[in-house]
Short mmCIF file of C-alpha atoms in Angstrom, two decimals:
data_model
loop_
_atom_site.label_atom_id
_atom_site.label_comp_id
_atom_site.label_asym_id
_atom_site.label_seq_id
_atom_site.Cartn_x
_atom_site.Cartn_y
_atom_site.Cartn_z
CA UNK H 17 10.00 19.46 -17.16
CA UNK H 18 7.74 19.35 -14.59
CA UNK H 19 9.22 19.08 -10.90
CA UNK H 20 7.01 17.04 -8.46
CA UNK H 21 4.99 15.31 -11.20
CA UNK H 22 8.15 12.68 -12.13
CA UNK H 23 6.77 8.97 -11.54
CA UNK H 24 10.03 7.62 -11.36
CA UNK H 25 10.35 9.21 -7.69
CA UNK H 26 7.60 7.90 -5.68
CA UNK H 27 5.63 4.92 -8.41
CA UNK H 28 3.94 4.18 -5.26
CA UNK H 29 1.55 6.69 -5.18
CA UNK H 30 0.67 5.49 -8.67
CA UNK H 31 -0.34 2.12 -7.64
CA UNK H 32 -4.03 0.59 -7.62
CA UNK H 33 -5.41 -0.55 -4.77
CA UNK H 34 -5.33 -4.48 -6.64
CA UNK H 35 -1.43 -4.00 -6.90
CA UNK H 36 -1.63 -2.89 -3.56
CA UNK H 37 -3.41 -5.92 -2.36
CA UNK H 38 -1.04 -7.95 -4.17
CA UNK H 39 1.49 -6.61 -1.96
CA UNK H 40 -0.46 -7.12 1.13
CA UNK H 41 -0.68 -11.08 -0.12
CA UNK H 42 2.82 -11.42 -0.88
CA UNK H 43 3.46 -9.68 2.51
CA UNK H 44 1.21 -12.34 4.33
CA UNK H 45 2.60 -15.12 2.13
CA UNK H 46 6.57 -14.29 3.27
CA UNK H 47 5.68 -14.19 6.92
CA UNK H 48 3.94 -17.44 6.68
CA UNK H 49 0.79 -15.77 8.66
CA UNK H 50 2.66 -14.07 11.04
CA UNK H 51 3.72 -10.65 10.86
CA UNK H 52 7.20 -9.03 12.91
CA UNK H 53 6.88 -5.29 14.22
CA UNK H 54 8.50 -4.60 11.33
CA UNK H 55 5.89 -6.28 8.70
CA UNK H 56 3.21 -5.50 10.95
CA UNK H 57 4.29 -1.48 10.52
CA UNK H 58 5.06 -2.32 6.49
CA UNK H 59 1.06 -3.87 6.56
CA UNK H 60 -0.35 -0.96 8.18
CA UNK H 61 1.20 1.46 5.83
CA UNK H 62 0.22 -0.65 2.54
CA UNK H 63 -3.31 -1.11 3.76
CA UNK H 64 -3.15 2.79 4.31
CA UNK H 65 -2.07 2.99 1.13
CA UNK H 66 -4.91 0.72 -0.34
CA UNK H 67 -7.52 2.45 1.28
CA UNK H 68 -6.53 5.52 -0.76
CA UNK H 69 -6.06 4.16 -3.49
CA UNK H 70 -9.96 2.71 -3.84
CA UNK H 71 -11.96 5.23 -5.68
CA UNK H 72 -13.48 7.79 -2.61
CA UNK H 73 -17.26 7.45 -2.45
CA UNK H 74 -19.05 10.71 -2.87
CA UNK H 75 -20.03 11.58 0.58
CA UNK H 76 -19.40 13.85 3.76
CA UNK H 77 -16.41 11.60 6.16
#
């Protein structure tokens, strides 16, 4: 076995960035359009997490 590599521990770094945006949606949809310091932090760290997840174009940052 493999330590580090298990997907059970952290599936999130698994996800695409469409089930990411799904998250984001549902995220909007719960907070009716407006988002607590809490959701607002939750939002920032999906859409972090989207960005990464979108395939990296091929050239310098």
């Amino acid at each position: 076995m493999l330590h580090g590599m298990s997907t059970s521990v952290e599936p999130s770094s698994e996800r695409s960035a469409a089930e990411v945006n799904e998250e984001i949606r549902a995220l909007w949809l719960r907070s009716g359009g407006t988002l607590s310091v809490e959701q607002r932090e939750e939002y920032q760290r999906l859409v972090q997490e989207w960005a990464s997840a979108l395939p990296q174009p091929a050239r310098a940052a």
